[in-house]
Protein backbone atom coordinates (compact mmCIF):
# COMPACT_ATOMS: atom_id res chain seq x y z
CA UNK A 1 0.00 0.00 0.00
CA UNK A 2 0.92 3.65 -0.16
CA UNK A 3 3.38 4.83 2.46
CA UNK A 4 5.06 8.12 3.25
CA UNK A 5 8.49 8.55 4.79
CA UNK A 6 9.65 11.69 6.54
CA UNK A 7 13.10 12.90 7.42
CA UNK A 8 14.51 13.80 9.72
CA UNK A 9 12.56 11.98 12.42
CA UNK A 10 13.37 14.73 14.92
CA UNK A 11 15.21 18.03 15.00
CA UNK A 12 16.63 20.24 17.74
CA UNK A 13 17.44 23.74 16.55
CA UNK A 14 18.27 27.14 17.95
CA UNK A 15 15.67 29.88 17.80
CA UNK A 16 16.18 31.93 14.66
CA UNK A 17 17.53 29.08 12.56
CA UNK A 18 15.92 27.91 9.35
CA UNK A 19 14.45 24.40 9.16
CA UNK A 20 14.09 21.99 6.27
CA UNK A 21 12.27 18.69 6.26
CA UNK A 22 11.08 16.38 3.53
CA UNK A 23 8.61 13.68 2.70
CA UNK A 24 9.00 10.91 0.15
CA UNK A 25 6.80 8.22 -1.28
CA UNK A 26 7.27 5.19 -3.48
CA UNK A 27 4.10 6.09 -5.40
CA UNK A 28 2.78 9.24 -6.99
CA UNK A 29 0.61 11.66 -5.06
CA UNK A 30 -1.56 14.26 -6.78
CA UNK A 31 -1.94 16.39 -3.67
CA UNK A 32 0.52 17.01 -0.86
CA UNK A 33 -0.54 18.27 2.54
CA UNK A 34 1.49 19.52 5.46
CA UNK A 35 -0.04 19.43 8.93
CA UNK A 36 1.32 20.57 12.28
CA UNK A 37 0.36 19.05 15.62
CA UNK A 38 0.98 21.12 18.72
CA UNK A 39 1.48 19.23 21.99
CA UNK A 40 -1.88 18.11 23.36
CA UNK A 41 -3.81 19.10 20.24
CA UNK A 42 -4.96 17.61 16.97
CA UNK A 43 -3.18 18.28 13.66
CA UNK A 44 -3.88 21.53 11.82
CA UNK A 45 -3.46 21.96 8.06
CA UNK A 46 -0.62 24.36 7.19
CA UNK A 47 -0.28 24.12 3.44
CA UNK A 48 -1.90 22.16 0.59
CA UNK A 49 -0.15 21.66 -2.75
CA UNK A 50 -1.99 20.59 -5.88
CA UNK A 51 0.46 20.80 -8.81
CA UNK A 52 3.88 19.32 -9.48
CA UNK A 53 6.52 22.00 -9.01
CA UNK A 54 4.16 24.24 -7.03
CA UNK A 55 5.79 26.40 -4.38
CA UNK A 56 3.44 27.81 -1.73
CA UNK A 57 4.10 29.98 1.30
CA UNK A 58 2.18 30.55 4.50
CA UNK A 59 4.00 33.20 6.53
CA UNK A 60 7.43 31.83 7.42
CA UNK A 61 6.53 28.42 5.99
CA UNK A 62 7.23 27.41 2.41
CA UNK A 63 6.34 24.06 0.89
CA UNK A 64 7.09 22.58 -2.50
CA UNK A 65 5.43 19.83 -4.51
CA UNK A 66 8.25 17.79 -6.04
CA UNK A 67 8.48 17.48 -9.81
CA UNK A 68 8.44 13.69 -9.66
CA UNK A 69 5.20 13.83 -7.60
CA UNK A 70 6.90 11.47 -5.15
CA UNK A 71 8.21 14.03 -2.72
CA UNK A 72 7.53 17.30 -0.98
CA UNK A 73 9.54 19.70 1.14
CA UNK A 74 8.71 22.06 3.97
CA UNK A 75 10.92 24.92 5.05
CA UNK A 76 10.48 27.14 8.08
CA UNK A 77 12.47 30.35 8.20
CA UNK A 78 13.65 32.13 11.35
CA UNK A 79 12.20 29.57 13.76
CA UNK A 80 10.50 30.69 16.96
CA UNK A 81 9.53 28.71 20.08
CA UNK A 82 5.90 28.29 18.96
CA UNK A 83 7.12 26.30 15.94
CA UNK A 84 7.60 23.37 18.32
CA UNK A 85 5.47 20.40 17.40
CA UNK A 86 5.18 17.47 15.03
CA UNK A 87 4.99 18.15 11.31
CA UNK A 88 3.18 15.58 9.19
CA UNK A 89 3.11 15.27 5.46
CA UNK A 90 0.03 13.63 4.02
CA UNK A 91 -1.73 12.93 0.79
CA UNK A 92 -5.03 11.51 -0.42
CA UNK A 93 -4.88 7.81 -1.08
CA UNK A 94 -5.24 6.13 -4.45
CA UNK A 95 -8.84 5.07 -3.89
CA UNK A 96 -10.29 8.24 -2.41
CA UNK A 97 -9.37 11.89 -2.03
CA UNK A 98 -10.72 11.72 1.49
CA UNK A 99 -8.79 8.66 2.69
CA UNK A 100 -5.66 10.56 3.66
CA UNK A 101 -2.33 8.79 4.19
CA UNK A 102 -0.12 10.39 6.85
CA UNK A 103 3.63 10.20 7.23
CA UNK A 104 5.20 9.33 10.61
CA UNK A 105 6.04 12.96 11.33
CA UNK A 106 9.07 15.13 12.05
CA UNK A 107 9.31 16.32 15.64
CA UNK A 108 10.71 19.85 15.94
CA UNK A 109 12.17 21.30 19.13
CA UNK A 110 13.29 24.93 19.26
CA UNK A 111 15.81 25.97 21.86
CA UNK A 112 15.33 29.61 22.92
CA UNK B 1 -10.31 26.07 18.55
CA UNK B 2 -10.94 24.13 15.37
CA UNK B 3 -14.70 23.73 15.80
CA UNK B 4 -14.32 20.05 16.65
CA UNK B 5 -14.61 19.04 20.30
CA UNK B 6 -13.89 15.69 21.89
CA UNK B 7 -14.78 14.31 25.30
CA UNK B 8 -13.34 13.07 27.50
CA UNK B 9 -9.81 14.39 26.94
CA UNK B 10 -8.33 11.59 29.03
CA UNK B 11 -9.71 8.13 29.79
CA UNK B 12 -8.30 5.24 31.78
CA UNK B 13 -10.17 1.97 31.56
CA UNK B 14 -9.76 -1.67 32.42
CA UNK B 15 -9.93 -4.40 29.82
CA UNK B 16 -13.43 -5.43 30.91
CA UNK B 17 -14.92 -1.92 30.94
CA UNK B 18 -17.27 -0.38 28.41
CA UNK B 19 -16.79 3.28 27.60
CA UNK B 20 -17.60 5.72 24.81
CA UNK B 21 -15.72 8.57 23.19
CA UNK B 22 -17.69 11.52 21.89
CA UNK B 23 -16.95 13.95 19.09
CA UNK B 24 -18.98 16.98 18.08
CA UNK B 25 -18.35 19.38 15.21
CA UNK B 26 -19.79 22.88 14.92
CA UNK B 27 -18.69 23.52 11.34
CA UNK B 28 -21.70 22.32 9.37
CA UNK B 29 -19.65 19.50 7.88
CA UNK B 30 -21.06 16.28 6.50
CA UNK B 31 -18.14 13.87 6.86
CA UNK B 32 -16.58 12.69 10.11
CA UNK B 33 -13.58 10.49 10.83
CA UNK B 34 -11.95 8.50 13.63
CA UNK B 35 -8.15 8.17 13.67
CA UNK B 36 -5.82 6.32 16.03
CA UNK B 37 -2.47 7.90 16.84
CA UNK B 38 0.07 5.64 18.55
CA UNK B 39 3.55 6.68 19.59
CA UNK B 40 6.10 6.56 16.77
CA UNK B 41 3.47 5.56 14.18
CA UNK B 42 1.57 7.48 11.51
CA UNK B 43 -2.05 8.42 12.10
CA UNK B 44 -4.21 5.44 11.23
CA UNK B 45 -7.64 6.03 9.72
CA UNK B 46 -10.24 3.87 11.47
CA UNK B 47 -13.70 4.90 10.25
CA UNK B 48 -15.28 7.42 7.88
CA UNK B 49 -18.88 8.59 7.88
CA UNK B 50 -20.49 10.70 5.17
CA UNK B 51 -24.00 12.03 5.76
CA UNK B 52 -24.33 9.59 8.70
CA UNK B 53 -23.47 6.58 6.54
CA UNK B 54 -20.30 4.60 7.20
CA UNK B 55 -18.14 4.63 4.07
CA UNK B 56 -14.90 3.25 5.44
CA UNK B 57 -13.95 0.64 8.03
CA UNK B 58 -10.21 0.23 7.86
CA UNK B 59 -10.14 -3.35 9.18
CA UNK B 60 -10.77 -2.18 12.72
CA UNK B 61 -11.39 -4.87 15.38
CA UNK B 62 -15.00 -5.24 16.47
CA UNK B 63 -14.16 -4.14 20.01
CA UNK B 64 -14.33 -0.63 18.50
CA UNK B 65 -17.87 0.25 17.46
CA UNK B 66 -18.61 3.63 15.85
CA UNK B 67 -21.94 5.41 15.84
CA UNK B 68 -22.97 8.51 13.90
CA UNK B 69 -26.51 9.59 14.86
CA UNK B 70 -26.30 12.80 12.82
CA UNK B 71 -23.75 14.79 10.84
CA UNK B 72 -22.60 16.73 13.90
CA UNK B 73 -21.96 13.88 16.32
CA UNK B 74 -19.73 10.84 16.23
CA UNK B 75 -19.17 8.25 18.93
CA UNK B 76 -16.67 5.46 19.39
CA UNK B 77 -17.92 2.74 21.71
CA UNK B 78 -15.21 0.70 23.38
CA UNK B 79 -15.44 -2.71 25.05
CA UNK B 80 -13.00 -5.43 26.08
CA UNK B 81 -10.02 -3.42 24.87
CA UNK B 82 -6.41 -4.54 25.06
CA UNK B 83 -3.45 -2.62 26.48
CA UNK B 84 -2.11 -2.16 22.93
CA UNK B 85 -5.22 -0.12 22.17
CA UNK B 86 -3.82 2.64 24.37
CA UNK B 87 -3.35 5.65 22.10
CA UNK B 88 -4.62 9.12 21.22
CA UNK B 89 -7.95 8.86 19.39
CA UNK B 90 -8.59 11.78 17.09
CA UNK B 91 -11.84 12.83 15.51
CA UNK B 92 -11.96 14.96 12.38
CA UNK B 93 -14.60 16.44 10.11
CA UNK B 94 -14.67 17.79 6.57
CA UNK B 95 -17.17 19.41 4.27
CA UNK B 96 -18.09 16.13 2.65
CA UNK B 97 -16.72 13.36 0.53
CA UNK B 98 -16.11 13.78 -3.19
CA UNK B 99 -16.89 17.50 -3.25
CA UNK B 100 -13.56 18.80 -4.40
CA UNK B 101 -9.93 17.87 -4.99
CA UNK B 102 -9.35 17.69 -1.26
CA UNK B 103 -11.62 18.61 1.60
CA UNK B 104 -9.59 19.93 4.50
CA UNK B 105 -10.04 17.82 7.60
CA UNK B 106 -10.40 19.69 10.88
CA UNK B 107 -9.22 17.71 13.88
CA UNK B 108 -10.36 17.72 17.47
CA UNK B 109 -7.83 17.70 20.33
CA UNK B 110 -8.15 13.95 20.83
CA UNK B 111 -8.90 11.60 23.70
CA UNK B 112 -5.85 10.09 25.40
CA UNK B 113 -6.88 6.50 26.16
CA UNK B 114 -5.02 4.22 28.53
CA UNK B 115 -6.09 0.59 28.84
CA UNK B 116 -4.87 -1.18 31.95
PDB file of N, CA, C and O in Angstrom, chain B residues 1-58:
ATOM      1  N   UNK B   1      -9.012  26.748  18.735  1.00  0.00           N
ATOM      2  CA  UNK B   1     -10.307  26.067  18.554  1.00  0.00           C
ATOM      3  C   UNK B   1     -10.556  25.785  17.082  1.00  0.00           C
ATOM      4  O   UNK B   1     -10.582  26.672  16.243  1.00  0.00           O
ATOM      5  N   UNK B   2     -10.731  24.507  16.757  1.00  0.00           N
ATOM      6  CA  UNK B   2     -10.935  24.132  15.366  1.00  0.00           C
ATOM      7  C   UNK B   2     -12.397  23.936  15.033  1.00  0.00           C
ATOM      8  O   UNK B   2     -12.749  23.710  13.886  1.00  0.00           O
ATOM      9  N   UNK B   3     -13.291  24.010  16.025  1.00  0.00           N
ATOM     10  CA  UNK B   3     -14.696  23.732  15.798  1.00  0.00           C
ATOM     11  C   UNK B   3     -15.049  22.268  15.985  1.00  0.00           C
ATOM     12  O   UNK B   3     -16.193  21.879  15.754  1.00  0.00           O
ATOM     13  N   UNK B   4     -14.082  21.463  16.386  1.00  0.00           N
ATOM     14  CA  UNK B   4     -14.317  20.045  16.653  1.00  0.00           C
ATOM     15  C   UNK B   4     -13.934  19.777  18.112  1.00  0.00           C
ATOM     16  O   UNK B   4     -12.789  20.037  18.508  1.00  0.00           O
ATOM     17  N   UNK B   5     -14.884  19.309  18.891  1.00  0.00           N
ATOM     18  CA  UNK B   5     -14.610  19.038  20.304  1.00  0.00           C
ATOM     19  C   UNK B   5     -14.695  17.541  20.579  1.00  0.00           C
ATOM     20  O   UNK B   5     -15.459  16.822  19.920  1.00  0.00           O
ATOM     21  N   UNK B   6     -13.895  17.095  21.522  1.00  0.00           N
ATOM     22  CA  UNK B   6     -13.886  15.686  21.892  1.00  0.00           C
ATOM     23  C   UNK B   6     -13.942  15.560  23.411  1.00  0.00           C
ATOM     24  O   UNK B   6     -13.274  16.319  24.126  1.00  0.00           O
ATOM     25  N   UNK B   7     -14.725  14.604  23.879  1.00  0.00           N
ATOM     26  CA  UNK B   7     -14.781  14.312  25.302  1.00  0.00           C
ATOM     27  C   UNK B   7     -14.802  12.808  25.516  1.00  0.00           C
ATOM     28  O   UNK B   7     -15.342  12.063  24.680  1.00  0.00           O
ATOM     29  N   UNK B   8     -14.213  12.310  26.608  1.00  0.00           N
ATOM     30  CA  UNK B   8     -13.342  13.070  27.499  1.00  0.00           C
ATOM     31  C   UNK B   8     -11.982  13.327  26.866  1.00  0.00           C
ATOM     32  O   UNK B   8     -11.671  12.759  25.817  1.00  0.00           O
ATOM     33  N   UNK B   9     -11.163  14.169  27.465  1.00  0.00           N
ATOM     34  CA  UNK B   9      -9.810  14.394  26.943  1.00  0.00           C
ATOM     35  C   UNK B   9      -8.864  13.274  27.381  1.00  0.00           C
ATOM     36  O   UNK B   9      -7.903  12.973  26.681  1.00  0.00           O
ATOM     37  N   UNK B  10      -9.140  12.697  28.528  1.00  0.00           N
ATOM     38  CA  UNK B  10      -8.329  11.595  29.030  1.00  0.00           C
ATOM     39  C   UNK B  10      -9.265  10.512  29.561  1.00  0.00           C
ATOM     40  O   UNK B  10     -10.298  10.818  30.160  1.00  0.00           O
ATOM     41  N   UNK B  11      -8.887   9.248  29.344  1.00  0.00           N
ATOM     42  CA  UNK B  11      -9.705   8.131  29.795  1.00  0.00           C
ATOM     43  C   UNK B  11      -8.797   6.970  30.161  1.00  0.00           C
ATOM     44  O   UNK B  11      -7.937   6.584  29.365  1.00  0.00           O
ATOM     45  N   UNK B  12      -8.997   6.448  31.352  1.00  0.00           N
ATOM     46  CA  UNK B  12      -8.296   5.240  31.780  1.00  0.00           C
ATOM     47  C   UNK B  12      -9.349   4.176  32.017  1.00  0.00           C
ATOM     48  O   UNK B  12     -10.342   4.423  32.712  1.00  0.00           O
ATOM     49  N   UNK B  13      -9.170   3.024  31.403  1.00  0.00           N
ATOM     50  CA  UNK B  13     -10.171   1.965  31.560  1.00  0.00           C
ATOM     51  C   UNK B  13      -9.512   0.601  31.666  1.00  0.00           C
ATOM     52  O   UNK B  13      -8.394   0.400  31.153  1.00  0.00           O
ATOM     53  N   UNK B  14     -10.214  -0.297  32.340  1.00  0.00           N
ATOM     54  CA  UNK B  14      -9.755  -1.665  32.422  1.00  0.00           C
ATOM     55  C   UNK B  14     -10.202  -2.444  31.202  1.00  0.00           C
ATOM     56  O   UNK B  14     -11.050  -1.978  30.417  1.00  0.00           O
ATOM     57  N   UNK B  15      -9.645  -3.608  31.022  1.00  0.00           N
ATOM     58  CA  UNK B  15      -9.934  -4.398  29.819  1.00  0.00           C
ATOM     59  C   UNK B  15     -11.374  -4.891  29.776  1.00  0.00           C
ATOM     60  O   UNK B  15     -11.891  -5.201  28.711  1.00  0.00           O
ATOM     61  N   UNK B  16     -12.044  -4.937  30.911  1.00  0.00           N
ATOM     62  CA  UNK B  16     -13.430  -5.426  30.910  1.00  0.00           C
ATOM     63  C   UNK B  16     -14.461  -4.299  30.884  1.00  0.00           C
ATOM     64  O   UNK B  16     -15.655  -4.544  30.842  1.00  0.00           O
ATOM     65  N   UNK B  17     -13.990  -3.057  30.920  1.00  0.00           N
ATOM     66  CA  UNK B  17     -14.921  -1.915  30.942  1.00  0.00           C
ATOM     67  C   UNK B  17     -15.550  -1.673  29.583  1.00  0.00           C
ATOM     68  O   UNK B  17     -15.047  -2.106  28.543  1.00  0.00           O
ATOM     69  N   UNK B  18     -16.670  -0.930  29.623  1.00  0.00           N
ATOM     70  CA  UNK B  18     -17.267  -0.384  28.410  1.00  0.00           C
ATOM     71  C   UNK B  18     -17.305   1.126  28.566  1.00  0.00           C
ATOM     72  O   UNK B  18     -17.815   1.634  29.571  1.00  0.00           O
ATOM     73  N   UNK B  19     -16.790   1.819  27.574  1.00  0.00           N
ATOM     74  CA  UNK B  19     -16.793   3.282  27.604  1.00  0.00           C
ATOM     75  C   UNK B  19     -17.066   3.802  26.200  1.00  0.00           C
ATOM     76  O   UNK B  19     -16.988   3.048  25.223  1.00  0.00           O
ATOM     77  N   UNK B  20     -17.367   5.100  26.113  1.00  0.00           N
ATOM     78  CA  UNK B  20     -17.602   5.717  24.814  1.00  0.00           C
ATOM     79  C   UNK B  20     -16.848   7.024  24.702  1.00  0.00           C
ATOM     80  O   UNK B  20     -16.774   7.794  25.661  1.00  0.00           O
ATOM     81  N   UNK B  21     -16.323   7.283  23.513  1.00  0.00           N
ATOM     82  CA  UNK B  21     -15.720   8.566  23.190  1.00  0.00           C
ATOM     83  C   UNK B  21     -16.722   9.352  22.355  1.00  0.00           C
ATOM     84  O   UNK B  21     -17.419   8.796  21.510  1.00  0.00           O
ATOM     85  N   UNK B  22     -16.742  10.665  22.606  1.00  0.00           N
ATOM     86  CA  UNK B  22     -17.694  11.520  21.894  1.00  0.00           C
ATOM     87  C   UNK B  22     -16.971  12.595  21.114  1.00  0.00           C
ATOM     88  O   UNK B  22     -15.965  13.153  21.577  1.00  0.00           O
ATOM     89  N   UNK B  23     -17.489  12.883  19.929  1.00  0.00           N
ATOM     90  CA  UNK B  23     -16.954  13.946  19.093  1.00  0.00           C
ATOM     91  C   UNK B  23     -18.128  14.780  18.589  1.00  0.00           C
ATOM     92  O   UNK B  23     -19.169  14.235  18.194  1.00  0.00           O
ATOM     93  N   UNK B  24     -17.956  16.081  18.591  1.00  0.00           N
ATOM     94  CA  UNK B  24     -18.979  16.983  18.078  1.00  0.00           C
ATOM     95  C   UNK B  24     -18.326  18.055  17.227  1.00  0.00           C
ATOM     96  O   UNK B  24     -17.301  18.619  17.622  1.00  0.00           O
ATOM     97  N   UNK B  25     -18.899  18.321  16.053  1.00  0.00           N
ATOM     98  CA  UNK B  25     -18.353  19.383  15.210  1.00  0.00           C
ATOM     99  C   UNK B  25     -19.399  20.472  15.001  1.00  0.00           C
ATOM    100  O   UNK B  25     -20.593  20.181  14.836  1.00  0.00           O
ATOM    101  N   UNK B  26     -18.928  21.711  15.024  1.00  0.00           N
ATOM    102  CA  UNK B  26     -19.795  22.885  14.922  1.00  0.00           C
ATOM    103  C   UNK B  26     -19.527  23.643  13.626  1.00  0.00           C
ATOM    104  O   UNK B  26     -19.638  24.866  13.570  1.00  0.00           O
ATOM    105  N   UNK B  27     -19.129  22.899  12.590  1.00  0.00           N
ATOM    106  CA  UNK B  27     -18.692  23.516  11.342  1.00  0.00           C
ATOM    107  C   UNK B  27     -19.675  23.307  10.202  1.00  0.00           C
ATOM    108  O   UNK B  27     -19.406  23.751   9.082  1.00  0.00           O
ATOM    109  N   UNK B  28     -20.753  22.599  10.449  1.00  0.00           N
ATOM    110  CA  UNK B  28     -21.699  22.319   9.373  1.00  0.00           C
ATOM    111  C   UNK B  28     -21.182  21.311   8.370  1.00  0.00           C
ATOM    112  O   UNK B  28     -21.659  21.274   7.226  1.00  0.00           O
ATOM    113  N   UNK B  29     -20.214  20.506   8.775  1.00  0.00           N
ATOM    114  CA  UNK B  29     -19.648  19.504   7.882  1.00  0.00           C
ATOM    115  C   UNK B  29     -20.516  18.262   7.781  1.00  0.00           C
ATOM    116  O   UNK B  29     -21.376  18.015   8.641  1.00  0.00           O
ATOM    117  N   UNK B  30     -20.272  17.486   6.723  1.00  0.00           N
ATOM    118  CA  UNK B  30     -21.061  16.275   6.500  1.00  0.00           C
ATOM    119  C   UNK B  30     -20.275  14.982   6.651  1.00  0.00           C
ATOM    120  O   UNK B  30     -20.864  13.908   6.660  1.00  0.00           O
ATOM    121  N   UNK B  31     -18.969  15.066   6.715  1.00  0.00           N
ATOM    122  CA  UNK B  31     -18.142  13.869   6.856  1.00  0.00           C
ATOM    123  C   UNK B  31     -17.386  13.925   8.183  1.00  0.00           C
ATOM    124  O   UNK B  31     -16.914  14.985   8.591  1.00  0.00           O
ATOM    125  N   UNK B  32     -17.300  12.775   8.845  1.00  0.00           N
ATOM    126  CA  UNK B  32     -16.579  12.691  10.108  1.00  0.00           C
ATOM    127  C   UNK B  32     -15.707  11.441  10.122  1.00  0.00           C
ATOM    128  O   UNK B  32     -16.033  10.436   9.472  1.00  0.00           O
ATOM    129  N   UNK B  33     -14.612  11.525  10.867  1.00  0.00           N
ATOM    130  CA  UNK B  33     -13.582  10.487  10.829  1.00  0.00           C
ATOM    131  C   UNK B  33     -13.100  10.156  12.242  1.00  0.00           C
ATOM    132  O   UNK B  33     -13.035  11.037  13.091  1.00  0.00           O
ATOM    133  N   UNK B  34     -12.706   8.899  12.443  1.00  0.00           N
ATOM    134  CA  UNK B  34     -11.950   8.498  13.627  1.00  0.00           C
ATOM    135  C   UNK B  34     -10.555   8.050  13.188  1.00  0.00           C
ATOM    136  O   UNK B  34     -10.430   7.244  12.252  1.00  0.00           O
ATOM    137  N   UNK B  35      -9.527   8.566  13.882  1.00  0.00           N
ATOM    138  CA  UNK B  35      -8.151   8.165  13.673  1.00  0.00           C
ATOM    139  C   UNK B  35      -7.569   7.665  14.996  1.00  0.00           C
ATOM    140  O   UNK B  35      -7.924   8.140  16.060  1.00  0.00           O
ATOM    141  N   UNK B  36      -6.596   6.761  14.871  1.00  0.00           N
ATOM    142  CA  UNK B  36      -5.825   6.316  16.027  1.00  0.00           C
ATOM    143  C   UNK B  36      -4.399   6.806  15.850  1.00  0.00           C
ATOM    144  O   UNK B  36      -3.802   6.633  14.778  1.00  0.00           O
ATOM    145  N   UNK B  37      -3.853   7.430  16.885  1.00  0.00           N
ATOM    146  CA  UNK B  37      -2.468   7.898  16.838  1.00  0.00           C
ATOM    147  C   UNK B  37      -1.685   7.242  17.959  1.00  0.00           C
ATOM    148  O   UNK B  37      -1.860   7.564  19.130  1.00  0.00           O
ATOM    149  N   UNK B  38      -0.804   6.312  17.591  1.00  0.00           N
ATOM    150  CA  UNK B  38       0.066   5.639  18.554  1.00  0.00           C
ATOM    151  C   UNK B  38       1.444   6.259  18.470  1.00  0.00           C
ATOM    152  O   UNK B  38       1.821   6.828  17.443  1.00  0.00           O
ATOM    153  N   UNK B  39       2.197   6.117  19.549  1.00  0.00           N
ATOM    154  CA  UNK B  39       3.546   6.685  19.590  1.00  0.00           C
ATOM    155  C   UNK B  39       4.382   6.093  18.454  1.00  0.00           C
ATOM    156  O   UNK B  39       4.334   4.905  18.172  1.00  0.00           O
ATOM    157  N   UNK B  40       5.144   6.959  17.802  1.00  0.00           N
ATOM    158  CA  UNK B  40       6.103   6.560  16.766  1.00  0.00           C
ATOM    159  C   UNK B  40       5.460   5.956  15.523  1.00  0.00           C
ATOM    160  O   UNK B  40       6.138   5.319  14.723  1.00  0.00           O
ATOM    161  N   UNK B  41       4.148   6.112  15.366  1.00  0.00           N
ATOM    162  CA  UNK B  41       3.472   5.563  14.185  1.00  0.00           C
ATOM    163  C   UNK B  41       2.648   6.641  13.502  1.00  0.00           C
ATOM    164  O   UNK B  41       2.191   7.577  14.141  1.00  0.00           O
ATOM    165  N   UNK B  42       2.428   6.501  12.199  1.00  0.00           N
ATOM    166  CA  UNK B  42       1.569   7.477  11.508  1.00  0.00           C
ATOM    167  C   UNK B  42       0.125   7.398  12.004  1.00  0.00           C
ATOM    168  O   UNK B  42      -0.285   6.352  12.527  1.00  0.00           O
ATOM    169  N   UNK B  43      -0.610   8.463  11.797  1.00  0.00           N
ATOM    170  CA  UNK B  43      -2.046   8.418  12.096  1.00  0.00           C
ATOM    171  C   UNK B  43      -2.686   7.312  11.265  1.00  0.00           C
ATOM    172  O   UNK B  43      -2.433   7.180  10.067  1.00  0.00           O
ATOM    173  N   UNK B  44      -3.529   6.523  11.924  1.00  0.00           N
ATOM    174  CA  UNK B  44      -4.211   5.444  11.229  1.00  0.00           C
ATOM    175  C   UNK B  44      -5.701   5.760  11.135  1.00  0.00           C
ATOM    176  O   UNK B  44      -6.357   5.954  12.154  1.00  0.00           O
ATOM    177  N   UNK B  45      -6.205   5.811   9.911  1.00  0.00           N
ATOM    178  CA  UNK B  45      -7.637   6.025   9.721  1.00  0.00           C
ATOM    179  C   UNK B  45      -8.388   4.783  10.183  1.00  0.00           C
ATOM    180  O   UNK B  45      -8.034   3.665   9.830  1.00  0.00           O
ATOM    181  N   UNK B  46      -9.442   4.994  10.981  1.00  0.00           N
ATOM    182  CA  UNK B  46     -10.245   3.869  11.469  1.00  0.00           C
ATOM    183  C   UNK B  46     -11.581   3.799  10.734  1.00  0.00           C
ATOM    184  O   UNK B  46     -11.922   2.790  10.144  1.00  0.00           O
ATOM    185  N   UNK B  47     -12.350   4.876  10.826  1.00  0.00           N
ATOM    186  CA  UNK B  47     -13.695   4.900  10.255  1.00  0.00           C
ATOM    187  C   UNK B  47     -13.952   6.246   9.586  1.00  0.00           C
ATOM    188  O   UNK B  47     -13.429   7.266  10.003  1.00  0.00           O
ATOM    189  N   UNK B  48     -14.814   6.204   8.540  1.00  0.00           N
ATOM    190  CA  UNK B  48     -15.275   7.415   7.883  1.00  0.00           C
ATOM    191  C   UNK B  48     -16.792   7.348   7.760  1.00  0.00           C
ATOM    192  O   UNK B  48     -17.343   6.302   7.389  1.00  0.00           O
ATOM    193  N   UNK B  49     -17.441   8.448   8.073  1.00  0.00           N
ATOM    194  CA  UNK B  49     -18.884   8.594   7.882  1.00  0.00           C
ATOM    195  C   UNK B  49     -19.150   9.788   6.977  1.00  0.00           C
ATOM    196  O   UNK B  49     -18.511  10.829   7.118  1.00  0.00           O
ATOM    197  N   UNK B  50     -20.074   9.616   6.042  1.00  0.00           N
ATOM    198  CA  UNK B  50     -20.495  10.698   5.166  1.00  0.00           C
ATOM    199  C   UNK B  50     -22.014  10.766   5.209  1.00  0.00           C
ATOM    200  O   UNK B  50     -22.673   9.764   4.902  1.00  0.00           O
ATOM    201  N   UNK B  51     -22.551  11.898   5.605  1.00  0.00           N
ATOM    202  CA  UNK B  51     -23.999  12.032   5.761  1.00  0.00           C
ATOM    203  C   UNK B  51     -24.567  10.872   6.588  1.00  0.00           C
ATOM    204  O   UNK B  51     -25.545  10.228   6.210  1.00  0.00           O
ATOM    205  N   UNK B  52     -23.931  10.593   7.711  1.00  0.00           N
ATOM    206  CA  UNK B  52     -24.326   9.587   8.701  1.00  0.00           C
ATOM    207  C   UNK B  52     -24.118   8.147   8.246  1.00  0.00           C
ATOM    208  O   UNK B  52     -24.367   7.216   9.016  1.00  0.00           O
ATOM    209  N   UNK B  53     -23.689   7.932   7.022  1.00  0.00           N
ATOM    210  CA  UNK B  53     -23.474   6.577   6.540  1.00  0.00           C
ATOM    211  C   UNK B  53     -21.983   6.214   6.615  1.00  0.00           C
ATOM    212  O   UNK B  53     -21.128   7.000   6.192  1.00  0.00           O
ATOM    213  N   UNK B  54     -21.697   5.026   7.110  1.00  0.00           N
ATOM    214  CA  UNK B  54     -20.301   4.601   7.201  1.00  0.00           C
ATOM    215  C   UNK B  54     -19.791   4.245   5.811  1.00  0.00           C
ATOM    216  O   UNK B  54     -20.381   3.408   5.118  1.00  0.00           O
ATOM    217  N   UNK B  55     -18.710   4.884   5.389  1.00  0.00           N
ATOM    218  CA  UNK B  55     -18.144   4.631   4.068  1.00  0.00           C
ATOM    219  C   UNK B  55     -16.788   3.945   4.136  1.00  0.00           C
ATOM    220  O   UNK B  55     -16.265   3.512   3.111  1.00  0.00           O
ATOM    221  N   UNK B  56     -16.223   3.862   5.317  1.00  0.00           N
ATOM    222  CA  UNK B  56     -14.901   3.255   5.444  1.00  0.00           C
ATOM    223  C   UNK B  56     -14.776   2.604   6.806  1.00  0.00           C
ATOM    224  O   UNK B  56     -15.098   3.212   7.827  1.00  0.00           O
ATOM    225  N   UNK B  57     -14.340   1.345   6.813  1.00  0.00           N
ATOM    226  CA  UNK B  57     -13.954   0.642   8.030  1.00  0.00           C
ATOM    227  C   UNK B  57     -12.614   0.032   7.696  1.00  0.00           C
ATOM    228  O   UNK B  57     -12.525  -0.925   6.921  1.00  0.00           O
ATOM    229  N   UNK B  58     -11.560   0.606   8.261  1.00  0.00           N
ATOM    230  CA  UNK B  58     -10.215   0.231   7.860  1.00  0.00           C
ATOM    231  C   UNK B  58      -9.734  -0.995   8.640  1.00  0.00           C
ATOM    232  O   UNK B  58      -8.712  -0.945   9.326  1.00  0.00           O
TER     233      UNK B  58
END
